[in-house]
Backbone as ProteinMPNN parsed JSONL, in Angstrom:
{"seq_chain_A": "XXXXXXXXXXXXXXXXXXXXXXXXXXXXXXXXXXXXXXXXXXXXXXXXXXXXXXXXXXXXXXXXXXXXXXXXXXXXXXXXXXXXXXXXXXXXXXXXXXXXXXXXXXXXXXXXXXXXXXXXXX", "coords_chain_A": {"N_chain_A": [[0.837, -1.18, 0.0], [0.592, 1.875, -0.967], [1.297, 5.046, 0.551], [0.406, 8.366, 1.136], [1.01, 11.598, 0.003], [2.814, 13.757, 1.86], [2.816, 17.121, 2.859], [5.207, 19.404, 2.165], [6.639, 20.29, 4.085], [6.835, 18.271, 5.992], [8.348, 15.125, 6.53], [8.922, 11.512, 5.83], [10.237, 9.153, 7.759], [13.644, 7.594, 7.525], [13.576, 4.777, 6.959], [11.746, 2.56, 5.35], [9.747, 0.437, 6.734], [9.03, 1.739, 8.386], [6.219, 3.541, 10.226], [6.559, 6.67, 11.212], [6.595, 9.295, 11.167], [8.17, 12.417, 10.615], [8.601, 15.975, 11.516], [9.348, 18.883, 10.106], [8.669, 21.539, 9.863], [8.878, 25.223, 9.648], [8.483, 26.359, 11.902], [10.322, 24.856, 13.435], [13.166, 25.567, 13.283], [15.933, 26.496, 14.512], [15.838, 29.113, 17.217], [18.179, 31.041, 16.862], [18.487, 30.826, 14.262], [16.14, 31.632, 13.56], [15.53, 34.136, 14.582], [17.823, 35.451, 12.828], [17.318, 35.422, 10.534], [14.514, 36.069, 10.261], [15.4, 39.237, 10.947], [17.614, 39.596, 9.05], [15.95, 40.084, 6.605], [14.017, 42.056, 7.171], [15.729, 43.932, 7.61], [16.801, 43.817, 5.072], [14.601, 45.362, 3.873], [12.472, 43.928, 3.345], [8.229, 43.874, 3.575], [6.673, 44.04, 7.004], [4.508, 42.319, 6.696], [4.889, 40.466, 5.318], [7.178, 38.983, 5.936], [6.595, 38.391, 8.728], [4.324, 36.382, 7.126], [6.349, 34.629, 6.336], [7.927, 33.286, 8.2], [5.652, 31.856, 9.662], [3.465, 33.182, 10.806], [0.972, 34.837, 12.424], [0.413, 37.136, 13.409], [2.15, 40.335, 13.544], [3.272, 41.415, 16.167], [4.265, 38.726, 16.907], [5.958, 38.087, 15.686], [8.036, 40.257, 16.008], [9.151, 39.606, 18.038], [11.323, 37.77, 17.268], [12.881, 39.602, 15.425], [15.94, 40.933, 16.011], [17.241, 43.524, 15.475], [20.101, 45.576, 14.431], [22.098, 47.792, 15.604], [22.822, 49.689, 13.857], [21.119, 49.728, 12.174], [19.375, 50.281, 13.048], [19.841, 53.025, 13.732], [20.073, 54.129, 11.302], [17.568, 54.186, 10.415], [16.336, 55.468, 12.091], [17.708, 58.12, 11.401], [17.274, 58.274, 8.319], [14.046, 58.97, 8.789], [14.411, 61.232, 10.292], [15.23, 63.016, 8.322], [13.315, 62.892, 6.651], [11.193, 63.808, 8.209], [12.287, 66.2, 8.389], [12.839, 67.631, 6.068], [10.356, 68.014, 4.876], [9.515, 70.319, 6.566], [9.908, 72.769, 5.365], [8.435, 72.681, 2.927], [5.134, 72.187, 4.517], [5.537, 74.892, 5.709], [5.601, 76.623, 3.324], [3.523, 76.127, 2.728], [1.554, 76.936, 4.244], [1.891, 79.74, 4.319], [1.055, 80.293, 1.924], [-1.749, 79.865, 2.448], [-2.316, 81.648, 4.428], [-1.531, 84.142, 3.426], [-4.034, 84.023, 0.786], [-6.208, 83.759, 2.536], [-5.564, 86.232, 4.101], [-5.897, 88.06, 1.687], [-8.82, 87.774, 0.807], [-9.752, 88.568, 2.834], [-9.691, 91.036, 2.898], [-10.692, 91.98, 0.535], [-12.828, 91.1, 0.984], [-13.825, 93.233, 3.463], [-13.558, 95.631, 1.792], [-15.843, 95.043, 0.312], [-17.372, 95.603, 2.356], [-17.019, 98.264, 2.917], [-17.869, 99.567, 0.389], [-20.4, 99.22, 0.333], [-21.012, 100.435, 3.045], [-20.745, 103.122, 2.466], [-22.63, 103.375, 0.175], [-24.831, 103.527, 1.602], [-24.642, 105.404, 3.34]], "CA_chain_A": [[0.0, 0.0, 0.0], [1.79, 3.515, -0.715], [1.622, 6.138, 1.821], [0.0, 9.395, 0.651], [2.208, 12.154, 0.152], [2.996, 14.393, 2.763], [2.738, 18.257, 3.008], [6.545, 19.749, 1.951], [7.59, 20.579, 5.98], [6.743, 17.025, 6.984], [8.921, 13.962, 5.942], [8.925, 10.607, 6.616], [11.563, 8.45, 8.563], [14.535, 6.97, 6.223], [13.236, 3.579, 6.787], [10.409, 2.51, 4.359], [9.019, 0.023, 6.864], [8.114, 2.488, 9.773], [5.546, 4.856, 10.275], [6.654, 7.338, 11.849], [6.779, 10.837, 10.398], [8.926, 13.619, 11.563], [8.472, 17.599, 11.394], [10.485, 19.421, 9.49], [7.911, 22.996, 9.829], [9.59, 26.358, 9.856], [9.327, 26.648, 13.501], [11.58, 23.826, 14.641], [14.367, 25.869, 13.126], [16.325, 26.941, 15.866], [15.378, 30.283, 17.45], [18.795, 31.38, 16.662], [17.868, 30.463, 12.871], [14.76, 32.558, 13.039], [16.173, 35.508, 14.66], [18.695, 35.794, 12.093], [16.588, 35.467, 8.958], [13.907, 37.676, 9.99], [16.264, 39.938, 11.041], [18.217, 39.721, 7.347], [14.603, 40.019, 5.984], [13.404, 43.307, 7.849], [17.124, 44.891, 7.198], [17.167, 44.432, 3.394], [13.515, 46.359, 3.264], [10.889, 42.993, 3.014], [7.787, 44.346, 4.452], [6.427, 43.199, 8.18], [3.444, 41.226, 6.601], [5.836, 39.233, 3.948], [8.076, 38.024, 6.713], [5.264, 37.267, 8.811], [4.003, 35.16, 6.959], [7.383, 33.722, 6.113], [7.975, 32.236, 9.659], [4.416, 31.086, 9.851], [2.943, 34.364, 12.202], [-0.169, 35.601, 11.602], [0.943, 38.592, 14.061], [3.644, 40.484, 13.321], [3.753, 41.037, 17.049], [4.641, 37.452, 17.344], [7.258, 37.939, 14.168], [8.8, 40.938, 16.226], [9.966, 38.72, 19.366], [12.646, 37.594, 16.519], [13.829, 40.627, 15.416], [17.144, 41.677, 16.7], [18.278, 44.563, 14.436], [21.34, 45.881, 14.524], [22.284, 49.425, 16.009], [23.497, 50.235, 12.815], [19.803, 49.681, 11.511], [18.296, 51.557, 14.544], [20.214, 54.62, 13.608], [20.253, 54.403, 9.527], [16.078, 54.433, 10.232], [16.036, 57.007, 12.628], [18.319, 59.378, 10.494], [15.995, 58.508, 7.295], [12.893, 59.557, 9.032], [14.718, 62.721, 10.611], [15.856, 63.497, 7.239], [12.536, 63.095, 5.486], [10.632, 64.927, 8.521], [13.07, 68.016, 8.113], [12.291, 67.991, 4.108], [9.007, 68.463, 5.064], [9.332, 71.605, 7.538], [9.788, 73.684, 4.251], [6.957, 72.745, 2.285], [4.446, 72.782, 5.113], [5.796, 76.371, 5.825], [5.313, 77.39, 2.302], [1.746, 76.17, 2.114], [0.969, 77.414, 5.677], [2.269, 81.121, 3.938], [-0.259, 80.607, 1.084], [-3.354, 80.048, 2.97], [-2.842, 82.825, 5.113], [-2.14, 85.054, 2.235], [-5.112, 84.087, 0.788], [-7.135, 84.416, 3.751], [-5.47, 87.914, 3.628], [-6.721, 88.581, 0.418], [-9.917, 87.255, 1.458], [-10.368, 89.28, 4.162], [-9.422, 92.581, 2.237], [-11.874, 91.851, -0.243], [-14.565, 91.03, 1.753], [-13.346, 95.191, 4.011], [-13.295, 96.501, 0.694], [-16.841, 95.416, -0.162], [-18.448, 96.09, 3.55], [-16.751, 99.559, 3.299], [-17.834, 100.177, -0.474], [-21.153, 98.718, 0.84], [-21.249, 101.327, 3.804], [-20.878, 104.239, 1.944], [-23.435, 103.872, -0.36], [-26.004, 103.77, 2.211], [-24.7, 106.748, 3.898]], "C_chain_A": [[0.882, 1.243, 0.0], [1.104, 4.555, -0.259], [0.986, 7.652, 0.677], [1.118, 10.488, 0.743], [2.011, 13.53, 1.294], [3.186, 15.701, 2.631], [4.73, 18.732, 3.099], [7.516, 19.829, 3.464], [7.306, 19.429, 6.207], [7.418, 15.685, 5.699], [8.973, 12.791, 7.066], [9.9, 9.392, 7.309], [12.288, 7.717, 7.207], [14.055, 5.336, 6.36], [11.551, 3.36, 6.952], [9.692, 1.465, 4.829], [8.381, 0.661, 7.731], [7.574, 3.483, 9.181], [5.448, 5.895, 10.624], [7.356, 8.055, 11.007], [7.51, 12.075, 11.253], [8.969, 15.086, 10.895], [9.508, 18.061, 10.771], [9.777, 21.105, 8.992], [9.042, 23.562, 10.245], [9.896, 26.676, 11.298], [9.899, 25.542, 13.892], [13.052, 24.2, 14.23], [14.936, 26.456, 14.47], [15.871, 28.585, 16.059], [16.894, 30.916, 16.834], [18.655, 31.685, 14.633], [17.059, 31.866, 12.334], [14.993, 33.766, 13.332], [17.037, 36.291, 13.664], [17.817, 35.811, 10.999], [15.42, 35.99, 8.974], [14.423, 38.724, 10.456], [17.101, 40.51, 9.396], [17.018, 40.246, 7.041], [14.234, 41.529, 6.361], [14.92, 44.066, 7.256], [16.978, 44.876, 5.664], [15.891, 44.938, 2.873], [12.242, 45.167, 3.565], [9.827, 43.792, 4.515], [7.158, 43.517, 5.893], [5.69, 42.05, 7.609], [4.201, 40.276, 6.161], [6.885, 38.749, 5.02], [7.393, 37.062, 8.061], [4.694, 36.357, 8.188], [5.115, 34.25, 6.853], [7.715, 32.95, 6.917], [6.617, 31.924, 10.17], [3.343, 31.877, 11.038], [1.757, 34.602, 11.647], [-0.346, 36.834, 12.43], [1.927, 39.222, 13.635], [3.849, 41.372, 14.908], [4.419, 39.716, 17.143], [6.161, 37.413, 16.475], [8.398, 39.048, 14.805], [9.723, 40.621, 17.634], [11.55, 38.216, 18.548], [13.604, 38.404, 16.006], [14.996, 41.207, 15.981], [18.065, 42.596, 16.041], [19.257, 45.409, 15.544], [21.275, 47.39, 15.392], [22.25, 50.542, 14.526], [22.502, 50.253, 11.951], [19.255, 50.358, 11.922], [18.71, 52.955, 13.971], [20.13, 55.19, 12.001], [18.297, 54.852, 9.46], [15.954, 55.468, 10.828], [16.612, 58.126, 11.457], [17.05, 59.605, 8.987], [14.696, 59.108, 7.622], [13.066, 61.222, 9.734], [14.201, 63.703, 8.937], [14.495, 63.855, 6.26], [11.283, 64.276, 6.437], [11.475, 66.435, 8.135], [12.932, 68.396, 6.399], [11.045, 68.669, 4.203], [8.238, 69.803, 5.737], [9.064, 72.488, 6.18], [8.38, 73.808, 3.833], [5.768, 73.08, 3.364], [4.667, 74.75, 5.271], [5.35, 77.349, 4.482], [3.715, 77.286, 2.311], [0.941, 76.606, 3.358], [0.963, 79.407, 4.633], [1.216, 81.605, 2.967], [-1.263, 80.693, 1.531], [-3.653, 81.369, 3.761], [-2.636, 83.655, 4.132], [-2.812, 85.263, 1.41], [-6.256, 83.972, 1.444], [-7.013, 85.896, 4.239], [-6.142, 89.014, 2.476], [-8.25, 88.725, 0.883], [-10.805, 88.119, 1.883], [-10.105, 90.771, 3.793], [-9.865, 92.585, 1.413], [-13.034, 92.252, 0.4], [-14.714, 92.592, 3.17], [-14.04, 95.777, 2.508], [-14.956, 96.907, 0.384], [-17.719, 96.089, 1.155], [-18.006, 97.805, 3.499], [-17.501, 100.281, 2.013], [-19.233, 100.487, -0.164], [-22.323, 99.934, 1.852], [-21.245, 102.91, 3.426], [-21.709, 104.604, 0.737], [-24.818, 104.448, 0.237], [-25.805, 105.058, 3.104], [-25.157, 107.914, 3.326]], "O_chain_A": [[1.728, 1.52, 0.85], [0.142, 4.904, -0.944], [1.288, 7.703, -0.515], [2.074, 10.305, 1.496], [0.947, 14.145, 1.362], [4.221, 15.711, 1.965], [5.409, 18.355, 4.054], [8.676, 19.51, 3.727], [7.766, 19.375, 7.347], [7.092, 15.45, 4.535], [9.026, 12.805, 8.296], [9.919, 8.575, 6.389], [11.715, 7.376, 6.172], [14.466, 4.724, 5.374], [10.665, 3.624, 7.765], [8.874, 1.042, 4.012], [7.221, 0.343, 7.991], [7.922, 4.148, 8.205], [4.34, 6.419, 10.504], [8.332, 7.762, 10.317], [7.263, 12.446, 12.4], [9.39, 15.221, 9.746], [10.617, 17.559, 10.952], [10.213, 21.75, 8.039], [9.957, 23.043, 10.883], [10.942, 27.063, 11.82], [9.854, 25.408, 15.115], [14.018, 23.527, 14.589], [14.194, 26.829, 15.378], [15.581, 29.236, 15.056], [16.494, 31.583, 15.88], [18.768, 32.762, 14.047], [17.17, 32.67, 11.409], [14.735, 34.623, 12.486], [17.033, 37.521, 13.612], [17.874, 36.979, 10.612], [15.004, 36.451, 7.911], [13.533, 39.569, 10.358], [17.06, 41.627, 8.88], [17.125, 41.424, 7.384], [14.224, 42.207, 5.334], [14.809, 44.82, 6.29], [17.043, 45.943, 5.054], [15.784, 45.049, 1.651], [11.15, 45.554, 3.984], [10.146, 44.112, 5.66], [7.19, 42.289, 5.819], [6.048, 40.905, 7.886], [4.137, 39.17, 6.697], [7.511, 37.796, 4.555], [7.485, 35.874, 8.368], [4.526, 35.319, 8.829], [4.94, 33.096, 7.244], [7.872, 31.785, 6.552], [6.603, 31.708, 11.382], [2.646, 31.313, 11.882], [1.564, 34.566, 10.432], [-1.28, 37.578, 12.13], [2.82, 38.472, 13.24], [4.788, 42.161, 14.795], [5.512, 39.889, 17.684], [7.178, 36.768, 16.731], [9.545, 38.965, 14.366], [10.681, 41.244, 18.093], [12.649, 38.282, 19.099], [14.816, 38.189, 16.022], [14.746, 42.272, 16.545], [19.294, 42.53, 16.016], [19.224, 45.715, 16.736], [20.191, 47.886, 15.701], [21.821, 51.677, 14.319], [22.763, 50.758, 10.859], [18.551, 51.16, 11.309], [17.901, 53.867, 13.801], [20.127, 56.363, 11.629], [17.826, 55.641, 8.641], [15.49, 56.462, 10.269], [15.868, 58.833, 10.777], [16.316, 60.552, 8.704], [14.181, 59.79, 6.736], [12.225, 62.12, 9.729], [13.35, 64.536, 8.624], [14.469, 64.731, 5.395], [10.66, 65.192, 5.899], [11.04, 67.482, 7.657], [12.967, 69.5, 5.854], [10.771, 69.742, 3.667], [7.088, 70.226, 5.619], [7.911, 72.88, 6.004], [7.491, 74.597, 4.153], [5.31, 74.216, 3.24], [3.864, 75.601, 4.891], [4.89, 78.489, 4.558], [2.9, 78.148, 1.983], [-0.29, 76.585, 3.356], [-0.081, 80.035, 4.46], [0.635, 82.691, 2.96], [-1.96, 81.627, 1.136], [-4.709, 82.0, 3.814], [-3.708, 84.117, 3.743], [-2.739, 86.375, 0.887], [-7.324, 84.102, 0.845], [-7.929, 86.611, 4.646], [-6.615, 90.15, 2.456], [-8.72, 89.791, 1.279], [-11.97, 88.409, 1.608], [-10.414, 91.631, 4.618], [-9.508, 93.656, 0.921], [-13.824, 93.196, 0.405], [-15.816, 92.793, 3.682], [-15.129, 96.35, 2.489], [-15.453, 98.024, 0.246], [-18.588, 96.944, 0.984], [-18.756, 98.576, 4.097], [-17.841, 101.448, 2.211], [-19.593, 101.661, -0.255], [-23.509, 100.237, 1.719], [-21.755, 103.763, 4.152], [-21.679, 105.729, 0.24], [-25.594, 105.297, -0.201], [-26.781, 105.672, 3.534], [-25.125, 108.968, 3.963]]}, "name": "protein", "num_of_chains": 1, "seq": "XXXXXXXXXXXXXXXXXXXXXXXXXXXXXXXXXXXXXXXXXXXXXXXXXXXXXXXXXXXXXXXXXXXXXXXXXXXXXXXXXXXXXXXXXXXXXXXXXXXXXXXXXXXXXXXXXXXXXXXXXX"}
C-alpha cells in the first residue's frame, strides 16, 4: 500500500518500513535560525506582513519577538525619518504662507466690499 504524500515541511523516517513521520515545519528551526533570517529580511527592506508570513505568524507582534536589528539599523532608520521629517518643515511652511495670504486677500476683499457697501447707504 503507498503512503499518501505528505505536506513539503513534513517527511517521513529513512526507513520505508516504519511509520513514523517527523516535522520538518519552519518553527523547529532553531530560534537562533529565526532571529537571524527575519532579522536579514526586515534589514534588506521585506515588508512586516511578507516576513510574517514567512515564519508562519499571523501577528507580526509574534514575528517581532525575533527581530534583533542591529544598532546600525536603529540609527540608519532614525536618520531617514529625521531626514525626510526636516524635508518636510519647508513645504508645510510654504503652504501654511499661502493660505494665510489668501485668507489675507480674502479678508481685504470682503473690508473693501463692507466699506464700499457702507458708503453707499450713507
Amino acid at each position: 500500500m503507498q503512503q499518501a504524500p505528505l505536506p513539503e515541511w513534513q517527511t517521513r523516517s529513512s526507513n520505508p518500513a516504519s511509520s513514523i513521520t517527523t516535522r520538518a515545519h519552519p518553527h523547529t528551526a532553531s530560534a537562533d535560525t529565526r532571529h537571524t533570517y527575519v532579522t536579514r529580511l526586515i534589514e534588506s527592506g521585506y515588508d512586516a506582513g511578507f516576513v510574517s508570513e514567512q515564519v508562519g505568524h499571523s501577528h507580526a507582534a509574534t514575528t517581532a519577538i525575533y527581530t534583533a536589528l542591529s544598532s546600525e539599523y536603529k540609527n540608519l532608520q532614525v536618520r531617514q525619518h529625521l531626514e525626510a521629517a526636516e524635508a518636510e518643515v519647508p513645504r508645510l511652511a510654504f503652504a501654511q504662507a499661502d493660505l494665510e495670504a489668501e485668507c489675507d486677500e480674502k479678508l481685504a476683499s470682503t473690508l473693501a466690499l463692507q466699506d464700499t457697501g457702507s458708503r453707499r447707504g450713507a
